[in-house]
C-alpha cells in the first residue's frame, strides 16, 4: 500500500478498519463483562425492532444516499456495452458468485452463510466513489452507476432476499436449522425502513439544499459535516451488536476468519474479472476503474440493517454481515494500488 493512496483518505476513512476493530472490542467487552448493560440495550425495542439499532442504521444510510448525484444517472446510458456489463456484474454475476462462495465455505454454518449472501445482494452506493477517486477512475461514470444502483436497490433488493434466501436455499435443502422463510412482504418492509426512508430523506435533502444554497455549498460545506455521521452510526451499531455476542465471540474467535474467506475471494474475483473484461471492451483506464470498483464493492450497511431487522441483533446473520467492512476496506485499498500499477502496464499514457 503506497503512502500516497493512504494520505488521500480522511483520518476517519484511512483508519476505518481500526475504528471498526475498536468498536468490536468495546462491544465484546461490554457484553462479556457487563451483561446487564447488554440486556438493557436489547430491551429497548418495539415489537422485534431494536430502537437504538433502527436509529443507528437509518442514520448510517442517510449521508451516502444524500451524496449520490442522481442527476448523473443518465451518463450510464451513453455506453450500452459498459452499462450491460455493469448490470450483469452487479445484479446477476455478483449475487451468484457470493451465493456460491457462501454455500461452499459456510454450508455448515447456515446463519453465517445467509449473512454473507445478504452482503453479496447489496450493491455498493457509497465507498465505491472513494475507491474510484483514489484509483483516478471516471468520476461521472462512477457516480452514474452508483445512482443507478441506489434506485435499483430500492426496487429489487427485497425480491433478491426472498429469491436467494427463501426460494433457492429451500430448493437446495440448505439451512434447515434456521428460519429462512423470509416473505416478500417482510423483506419489502425492511428495505423500505432501512433503505427507503434514508433514500427519500437523502433525495429531499440533496435537492432542497442545492436549490436553497447551491451545489457548491452542498458539496463543500454541508456534506463534509454530514458525512462523518455514517461512520459514527456504523460504529455505534457495531458496539451495540457485539455487546449482545461477547460470549459467543470469545468462545469462537475463528468464526471471523471463516466468514472472511468467502468475502475476500469474492472482492478479488469480482474486481479482477470486471477489470479485464472492461479493459478489453473499452480500452479506457478511467472507465475500466469505475465499472470494476462498482462491481467489486458492496453495501455492507444495508446488509447489516436487513440481517438485524429480520433475524435479530444477536443473530449469526448480523454477525456475518458486520464482518463485511472489516474485509472490504483493506482489500479494496490494495486493489486501488493494483489498478494504478495496471494503468502503467496495460494502458497507453
Short mmCIF file of N, CA, C and O in Angstrom, two decimals, residues 30-134:
data_model
loop_
_atom_site.label_atom_id
_atom_site.label_comp_id
_atom_site.label_asym_id
_atom_site.label_seq_id
_atom_site.Cartn_x
_atom_site.Cartn_y
_atom_site.Cartn_z
N UNK A 30 -18.14 -5.02 26.60
CA UNK A 30 -19.38 -4.62 27.25
C UNK A 30 -20.29 -5.82 27.50
O UNK A 30 -20.85 -5.99 28.58
N UNK A 31 -20.41 -6.67 26.48
CA UNK A 31 -21.27 -7.83 26.62
C UNK A 31 -20.73 -8.88 27.55
O UNK A 31 -21.49 -9.57 28.24
N UNK A 32 -19.41 -9.02 27.59
CA UNK A 32 -18.79 -10.08 28.40
C UNK A 32 -18.68 -9.69 29.87
O UNK A 32 -18.95 -10.49 30.76
N UNK A 33 -18.26 -8.43 30.11
CA UNK A 33 -18.02 -8.00 31.48
C UNK A 33 -19.21 -7.29 32.11
O UNK A 33 -19.32 -7.22 33.33
N UNK A 34 -20.10 -6.73 31.27
CA UNK A 34 -21.28 -6.02 31.79
C UNK A 34 -22.54 -6.54 31.09
O UNK A 34 -23.19 -5.82 30.33
N UNK A 35 -22.88 -7.79 31.32
CA UNK A 35 -24.06 -8.36 30.63
C UNK A 35 -25.34 -7.62 30.92
O UNK A 35 -26.25 -7.60 30.10
N UNK A 36 -25.44 -6.98 32.10
CA UNK A 36 -26.65 -6.24 32.44
C UNK A 36 -26.85 -5.07 31.48
O UNK A 36 -27.97 -4.76 31.08
N UNK A 37 -25.74 -4.41 31.10
CA UNK A 37 -25.83 -3.30 30.15
C UNK A 37 -26.29 -3.79 28.79
O UNK A 37 -27.11 -3.15 28.12
N UNK A 38 -25.77 -4.95 28.36
CA UNK A 38 -26.19 -5.52 27.07
C UNK A 38 -27.67 -5.88 27.09
O UNK A 38 -28.39 -5.66 26.12
N UNK A 39 -28.13 -6.44 28.21
CA UNK A 39 -29.55 -6.78 28.33
C UNK A 39 -30.44 -5.55 28.30
O UNK A 39 -31.54 -5.57 27.75
N UNK A 40 -29.95 -4.46 28.88
CA UNK A 40 -30.71 -3.21 28.86
C UNK A 40 -30.87 -2.70 27.43
O UNK A 40 -31.96 -2.29 27.02
N UNK A 41 -29.77 -2.74 26.66
CA UNK A 41 -29.81 -2.28 25.27
C UNK A 41 -30.78 -3.15 24.46
O UNK A 41 -31.58 -2.65 23.67
N UNK A 42 -30.69 -4.46 24.66
CA UNK A 42 -31.57 -5.38 23.93
C UNK A 42 -33.03 -5.13 24.25
O UNK A 42 -33.91 -5.31 23.40
N UNK A 43 -33.30 -4.69 25.48
CA UNK A 43 -34.68 -4.46 25.89
C UNK A 43 -35.31 -3.20 25.33
O UNK A 43 -36.53 -3.01 25.42
N UNK A 44 -34.50 -2.32 24.73
CA UNK A 44 -35.03 -1.09 24.16
C UNK A 44 -35.59 -1.38 22.76
O UNK A 44 -34.94 -1.12 21.75
N UNK A 45 -36.77 -1.93 22.71
CA UNK A 45 -37.34 -2.31 21.42
C UNK A 45 -38.85 -2.18 21.42
O UNK A 45 -39.50 -2.16 22.47
N UNK A 46 -39.38 -2.06 20.22
CA UNK A 46 -40.82 -2.06 20.00
C UNK A 46 -41.12 -3.26 19.12
O UNK A 46 -40.71 -3.30 17.95
N UNK A 47 -41.81 -4.25 19.67
CA UNK A 47 -42.00 -5.49 18.95
C UNK A 47 -40.67 -6.18 18.78
O UNK A 47 -39.96 -6.44 19.74
N UNK A 48 -40.30 -6.46 17.53
CA UNK A 48 -38.99 -7.07 17.26
C UNK A 48 -37.96 -6.05 16.81
O UNK A 48 -36.83 -6.41 16.48
N UNK A 49 -38.32 -4.78 16.79
CA UNK A 49 -37.43 -3.73 16.31
C UNK A 49 -36.66 -3.09 17.46
O UNK A 49 -37.26 -2.55 18.39
N UNK A 50 -35.35 -3.17 17.41
CA UNK A 50 -34.49 -2.52 18.39
C UNK A 50 -34.42 -1.04 18.06
O UNK A 50 -33.96 -0.66 16.96
N UNK A 51 -34.85 -0.19 18.98
CA UNK A 51 -34.86 1.25 18.72
C UNK A 51 -33.45 1.80 18.49
O UNK A 51 -33.22 2.52 17.51
N UNK A 52 -32.45 1.48 19.35
CA UNK A 52 -31.09 2.01 19.11
C UNK A 52 -30.53 1.58 17.76
O UNK A 52 -29.92 2.38 17.05
N UNK A 53 -30.78 0.31 17.39
CA UNK A 53 -30.26 -0.19 16.13
C UNK A 53 -30.97 0.45 14.95
O UNK A 53 -30.34 0.82 13.94
N UNK A 54 -32.28 0.60 15.04
CA UNK A 54 -33.03 1.21 13.95
C UNK A 54 -32.55 2.63 13.69
O UNK A 54 -32.31 3.03 12.54
N UNK A 55 -32.38 3.41 14.75
CA UNK A 55 -31.89 4.79 14.60
C UNK A 55 -30.48 4.79 14.02
O UNK A 55 -30.17 5.54 13.08
N UNK A 56 -29.62 3.94 14.55
CA UNK A 56 -28.24 3.89 14.07
C UNK A 56 -28.14 3.51 12.60
O UNK A 56 -27.38 4.12 11.85
N UNK A 57 -28.92 2.52 12.18
CA UNK A 57 -28.82 2.05 10.80
C UNK A 57 -29.40 3.05 9.80
O UNK A 57 -28.85 3.24 8.71
N UNK A 58 -30.49 3.70 10.16
CA UNK A 58 -31.07 4.71 9.27
C UNK A 58 -30.11 5.89 9.12
O UNK A 58 -29.89 6.39 8.01
N UNK A 59 -29.53 6.32 10.23
CA UNK A 59 -28.56 7.43 10.16
C UNK A 59 -27.31 7.02 9.38
O UNK A 59 -26.69 7.84 8.72
N UNK A 60 -26.96 5.74 9.44
CA UNK A 60 -25.80 5.24 8.71
C UNK A 60 -26.01 5.35 7.21
O UNK A 60 -25.09 5.69 6.45
N UNK A 61 -27.23 5.07 6.75
CA UNK A 61 -27.51 5.07 5.32
C UNK A 61 -27.78 6.46 4.75
O UNK A 61 -27.62 6.69 3.55
N UNK A 62 -28.19 7.39 5.60
CA UNK A 62 -28.63 8.71 5.13
C UNK A 62 -27.56 9.52 4.40
O UNK A 62 -27.80 10.00 3.27
N UNK A 63 -26.35 9.72 4.95
CA UNK A 63 -25.36 10.55 4.24
C UNK A 63 -24.96 10.04 2.86
O UNK A 63 -24.93 10.83 1.90
N UNK A 64 -24.64 8.73 2.69
CA UNK A 64 -24.27 8.30 1.34
C UNK A 64 -25.38 8.45 0.33
O UNK A 64 -25.13 8.72 -0.85
N UNK A 65 -26.63 8.33 0.77
CA UNK A 65 -27.75 8.49 -0.16
C UNK A 65 -28.03 9.95 -0.47
O UNK A 65 -28.58 10.28 -1.53
N UNK A 66 -27.63 10.86 0.42
CA UNK A 66 -27.73 12.29 0.13
C UNK A 66 -26.61 12.72 -0.80
O UNK A 66 -26.76 13.68 -1.57
N UNK A 67 -25.48 12.03 -0.74
CA UNK A 67 -24.31 12.39 -1.54
C UNK A 67 -24.46 12.01 -3.01
O UNK A 67 -23.86 12.64 -3.89
N UNK A 68 -25.25 10.99 -3.30
CA UNK A 68 -25.36 10.47 -4.66
C UNK A 68 -25.91 11.52 -5.62
O UNK A 68 -26.93 12.16 -5.35
N UNK A 69 -25.25 11.70 -6.75
CA UNK A 69 -25.68 12.65 -7.77
C UNK A 69 -26.63 11.93 -8.73
O UNK A 69 -26.24 11.44 -9.78
N UNK A 70 -27.89 11.91 -8.36
CA UNK A 70 -28.88 11.18 -9.16
C UNK A 70 -29.05 11.80 -10.55
O UNK A 70 -29.43 11.11 -11.50
N UNK A 71 -28.73 13.08 -10.66
CA UNK A 71 -28.85 13.74 -11.95
C UNK A 71 -27.83 13.24 -12.96
O UNK A 71 -27.96 13.48 -14.17
N UNK A 72 -26.80 12.53 -12.48
CA UNK A 72 -25.77 12.00 -13.38
C UNK A 72 -26.14 10.61 -13.90
O UNK A 72 -25.37 10.02 -14.66
N UNK A 73 -27.27 10.07 -13.50
CA UNK A 73 -27.60 8.70 -13.83
C UNK A 73 -27.70 8.47 -15.33
O UNK A 73 -27.39 7.39 -15.83
N UNK A 74 -28.11 9.50 -16.06
CA UNK A 74 -28.22 9.35 -17.50
C UNK A 74 -26.90 9.06 -18.17
O UNK A 74 -26.87 8.51 -19.28
N UNK A 75 -25.78 9.38 -17.49
CA UNK A 75 -24.46 9.14 -18.06
C UNK A 75 -24.23 7.65 -18.34
O UNK A 75 -23.56 7.29 -19.31
N UNK A 76 -24.79 6.79 -17.51
CA UNK A 76 -24.53 5.37 -17.67
C UNK A 76 -25.20 4.80 -18.92
O UNK A 76 -24.84 3.72 -19.37
N UNK A 77 -26.18 5.50 -19.48
CA UNK A 77 -26.88 5.00 -20.66
C UNK A 77 -26.18 5.39 -21.97
O UNK A 77 -26.61 4.97 -23.03
N UNK A 78 -25.12 6.18 -21.87
CA UNK A 78 -24.43 6.64 -23.07
C UNK A 78 -23.61 5.54 -23.72
O UNK A 78 -23.37 5.55 -24.91
N UNK A 79 -23.12 4.60 -22.92
CA UNK A 79 -22.34 3.49 -23.45
C UNK A 79 -23.06 2.19 -23.12
O UNK A 79 -23.01 1.70 -22.00
N UNK A 80 -23.74 1.64 -24.11
CA UNK A 80 -24.59 0.46 -23.88
C UNK A 80 -23.77 -0.75 -23.44
O UNK A 80 -24.23 -1.55 -22.61
N UNK A 81 -22.57 -0.90 -23.99
CA UNK A 81 -21.74 -2.06 -23.62
C UNK A 81 -21.33 -2.01 -22.15
O UNK A 81 -21.41 -3.00 -21.43
N UNK A 82 -20.87 -0.83 -21.70
CA UNK A 82 -20.46 -0.68 -20.31
C UNK A 82 -21.65 -0.88 -19.37
O UNK A 82 -21.52 -1.51 -18.32
N UNK A 83 -22.79 -0.33 -19.75
CA UNK A 83 -23.98 -0.47 -18.93
C UNK A 83 -24.40 -1.93 -18.82
O UNK A 83 -24.72 -2.42 -17.73
N UNK A 84 -24.36 -2.66 -19.93
CA UNK A 84 -24.75 -4.07 -19.92
C UNK A 84 -23.85 -4.89 -19.02
O UNK A 84 -24.32 -5.69 -18.21
N UNK A 85 -22.52 -4.70 -19.18
CA UNK A 85 -21.58 -5.44 -18.34
C UNK A 85 -21.75 -5.09 -16.87
O UNK A 85 -21.74 -5.96 -16.00
N UNK A 86 -21.93 -3.80 -16.57
CA UNK A 86 -22.10 -3.37 -15.19
C UNK A 86 -23.36 -3.98 -14.57
O UNK A 86 -23.35 -4.45 -13.43
N UNK A 87 -24.46 -3.98 -15.34
CA UNK A 87 -25.70 -4.58 -14.84
C UNK A 87 -25.54 -6.07 -14.59
O UNK A 87 -25.99 -6.59 -13.56
N UNK A 88 -24.88 -6.76 -15.51
CA UNK A 88 -24.67 -8.19 -15.33
C UNK A 88 -23.80 -8.48 -14.11
O UNK A 88 -24.11 -9.37 -13.31
N UNK A 89 -22.71 -7.73 -13.96
CA UNK A 89 -21.79 -7.96 -12.85
C UNK A 89 -22.44 -7.63 -11.51
O UNK A 89 -22.22 -8.32 -10.51
N UNK A 90 -23.23 -6.56 -11.46
CA UNK A 90 -23.81 -6.11 -10.20
C UNK A 90 -25.06 -6.89 -9.81
O UNK A 90 -25.27 -7.17 -8.62
N UNK A 91 -25.90 -7.22 -10.77
CA UNK A 91 -27.22 -7.75 -10.44
C UNK A 91 -27.44 -9.20 -10.84
O UNK A 91 -28.48 -9.77 -10.53
N UNK A 92 -26.46 -9.81 -11.52
CA UNK A 92 -26.56 -11.23 -11.86
C UNK A 92 -25.33 -11.99 -11.36
O UNK A 92 -25.43 -12.86 -10.48
N UNK A 93 -24.16 -11.65 -11.90
CA UNK A 93 -22.93 -12.39 -11.58
C UNK A 93 -22.54 -12.22 -10.12
O UNK A 93 -22.25 -13.20 -9.42
N UNK A 94 -22.50 -10.97 -9.62
CA UNK A 94 -22.08 -10.71 -8.25
C UNK A 94 -22.89 -11.47 -7.22
O UNK A 94 -22.32 -12.20 -6.39
N UNK A 95 -24.21 -11.34 -7.22
CA UNK A 95 -25.01 -12.10 -6.25
C UNK A 95 -24.82 -13.61 -6.36
O UNK A 95 -24.77 -14.31 -5.35
N UNK A 96 -24.69 -14.11 -7.60
CA UNK A 96 -24.49 -15.55 -7.79
C UNK A 96 -23.13 -16.00 -7.26
O UNK A 96 -23.02 -17.06 -6.62
N UNK A 97 -22.09 -15.21 -7.52
CA UNK A 97 -20.74 -15.57 -7.04
C UNK A 97 -20.71 -15.62 -5.52
O UNK A 97 -20.20 -16.57 -4.92
N UNK A 98 -21.27 -14.59 -4.87
CA UNK A 98 -21.28 -14.59 -3.41
C UNK A 98 -22.13 -15.74 -2.87
O UNK A 98 -21.77 -16.36 -1.85
N UNK A 99 -23.23 -16.02 -3.51
CA UNK A 99 -24.09 -17.12 -3.09
C UNK A 99 -23.32 -18.44 -3.13
O UNK A 99 -23.34 -19.23 -2.17
N UNK A 100 -22.65 -18.69 -4.24
CA UNK A 100 -21.90 -19.95 -4.40
C UNK A 100 -20.77 -20.04 -3.37
O UNK A 100 -20.58 -21.09 -2.75
N UNK A 101 -20.02 -18.96 -3.18
CA UNK A 101 -18.93 -18.97 -2.20
C UNK A 101 -19.46 -19.20 -0.79
O UNK A 101 -18.85 -19.94 0.00
N UNK A 102 -20.59 -18.55 -0.46
CA UNK A 102 -21.17 -18.73 0.88
C UNK A 102 -21.59 -20.17 1.10
O UNK A 102 -21.37 -20.74 2.18
N UNK A 103 -22.18 -20.79 0.08
CA UNK A 103 -22.62 -22.19 0.20
C UNK A 103 -21.41 -23.11 0.33
O UNK A 103 -21.39 -24.04 1.16
N UNK A 104 -20.38 -22.86 -0.45
CA UNK A 104 -19.20 -23.73 -0.43
C UNK A 104 -18.49 -23.67 0.92
O UNK A 104 -18.15 -24.70 1.52
N UNK A 105 -18.26 -22.46 1.43
CA UNK A 105 -17.44 -22.31 2.63
C UNK A 105 -18.23 -22.32 3.93
O UNK A 105 -17.66 -22.62 4.99
N UNK A 106 -19.52 -22.01 3.87
CA UNK A 106 -20.27 -21.82 5.11
C UNK A 106 -21.55 -22.66 5.19
O UNK A 106 -22.42 -22.36 6.01
N UNK A 107 -21.65 -23.72 4.38
CA UNK A 107 -22.87 -24.52 4.42
C UNK A 107 -23.08 -25.20 5.77
O UNK A 107 -24.22 -25.54 6.13
N UNK A 108 -22.00 -25.39 6.52
CA UNK A 108 -22.12 -25.96 7.87
C UNK A 108 -22.43 -24.91 8.92
O UNK A 108 -22.59 -25.23 10.10
N UNK A 109 -22.44 -23.65 8.50
CA UNK A 109 -22.75 -22.52 9.39
C UNK A 109 -23.87 -21.70 8.73
O UNK A 109 -23.61 -20.63 8.18
N UNK A 110 -25.09 -22.22 8.75
CA UNK A 110 -26.17 -21.62 7.95
C UNK A 110 -26.45 -20.15 8.24
O UNK A 110 -26.77 -19.40 7.33
N UNK A 111 -26.33 -19.72 9.50
CA UNK A 111 -26.58 -18.32 9.81
C UNK A 111 -25.52 -17.43 9.17
O UNK A 111 -25.84 -16.38 8.59
N UNK A 112 -24.26 -17.83 9.26
CA UNK A 112 -23.19 -17.06 8.62
C UNK A 112 -23.36 -17.07 7.11
O UNK A 112 -23.10 -16.07 6.43
N UNK A 113 -23.75 -18.22 6.57
CA UNK A 113 -23.96 -18.34 5.13
C UNK A 113 -24.99 -17.32 4.65
O UNK A 113 -24.78 -16.61 3.65
N UNK A 114 -26.09 -17.20 5.37
CA UNK A 114 -27.14 -16.26 4.99
C UNK A 114 -26.64 -14.82 5.10
O UNK A 114 -26.91 -13.98 4.23
N UNK A 115 -25.89 -14.52 6.16
CA UNK A 115 -25.35 -13.17 6.32
C UNK A 115 -24.44 -12.77 5.18
O UNK A 115 -24.49 -11.63 4.68
N UNK A 116 -23.59 -13.70 4.74
CA UNK A 116 -22.68 -13.41 3.63
C UNK A 116 -23.46 -13.24 2.33
O UNK A 116 -23.15 -12.38 1.50
N UNK A 117 -24.50 -14.04 2.14
CA UNK A 117 -25.34 -13.90 0.95
C UNK A 117 -25.97 -12.50 0.92
O UNK A 117 -26.05 -11.86 -0.14
N UNK A 118 -26.43 -12.03 2.07
CA UNK A 118 -27.02 -10.69 2.14
C UNK A 118 -26.04 -9.62 1.69
O UNK A 118 -26.41 -8.66 1.02
N UNK A 119 -24.77 -9.77 2.07
CA UNK A 119 -23.74 -8.81 1.64
C UNK A 119 -23.60 -8.84 0.13
O UNK A 119 -23.50 -7.80 -0.53
N UNK A 120 -23.62 -10.03 -0.46
CA UNK A 120 -23.48 -10.15 -1.90
C UNK A 120 -24.64 -9.55 -2.68
O UNK A 120 -24.46 -9.10 -3.81
N UNK A 121 -25.83 -9.54 -2.07
CA UNK A 121 -27.00 -8.99 -2.75
C UNK A 121 -27.06 -7.47 -2.71
O UNK A 121 -27.76 -6.86 -3.51
N UNK A 122 -26.34 -6.85 -1.78
CA UNK A 122 -26.39 -5.38 -1.60
C UNK A 122 -25.27 -4.72 -2.40
O UNK A 122 -24.10 -4.87 -2.08
N UNK A 123 -25.64 -3.97 -3.41
CA UNK A 123 -24.64 -3.35 -4.28
C UNK A 123 -24.16 -2.04 -3.68
O UNK A 123 -24.92 -1.30 -3.05
N UNK A 124 -22.90 -1.74 -3.89
CA UNK A 124 -22.27 -0.59 -3.21
C UNK A 124 -22.79 0.75 -3.74
O UNK A 124 -22.88 0.96 -4.94
N UNK A 125 -23.09 1.67 -2.81
CA UNK A 125 -23.56 3.01 -3.20
C UNK A 125 -22.80 4.12 -2.48
O UNK A 125 -23.18 5.27 -2.56
N UNK A 126 -21.73 3.78 -1.76
CA UNK A 126 -21.03 4.81 -1.00
C UNK A 126 -19.52 4.73 -1.21
O UNK A 126 -18.93 5.57 -1.90
N UNK A 127 -18.88 3.72 -0.64
CA UNK A 127 -17.42 3.65 -0.65
C UNK A 127 -16.84 3.49 -2.05
O UNK A 127 -15.68 3.82 -2.28
N UNK A 128 -17.65 2.98 -3.00
CA UNK A 128 -17.13 2.81 -4.36
C UNK A 128 -16.64 4.14 -4.93
O UNK A 128 -15.66 4.17 -5.69
N UNK A 129 -17.27 5.24 -4.54
CA UNK A 129 -16.84 6.56 -5.02
C UNK A 129 -15.46 6.88 -4.48
O UNK A 129 -14.61 7.46 -5.19
N UNK A 130 -15.18 6.49 -3.24
CA UNK A 130 -13.86 6.71 -2.64
C UNK A 130 -12.80 5.91 -3.38
O UNK A 130 -11.75 6.43 -3.78
N UNK A 131 -13.08 4.61 -3.59
CA UNK A 131 -12.08 3.77 -4.28
C UNK A 131 -11.83 4.27 -5.70
O UNK A 131 -10.68 4.30 -6.16
N UNK A 132 -12.88 4.65 -6.39
CA UNK A 132 -12.73 5.14 -7.76
C UNK A 132 -11.91 6.42 -7.81
O UNK A 132 -11.06 6.58 -8.70
N UNK A 133 -12.13 7.32 -6.86
CA UNK A 133 -11.36 8.57 -6.82
C UNK A 133 -9.89 8.29 -6.58
O UNK A 133 -9.02 8.87 -7.22
N UNK A 134 -9.59 7.40 -5.65
CA UNK A 134 -8.20 7.09 -5.33
C UNK A 134 -7.47 6.45 -6.51
O UNK A 134 -6.27 6.64 -6.69
#
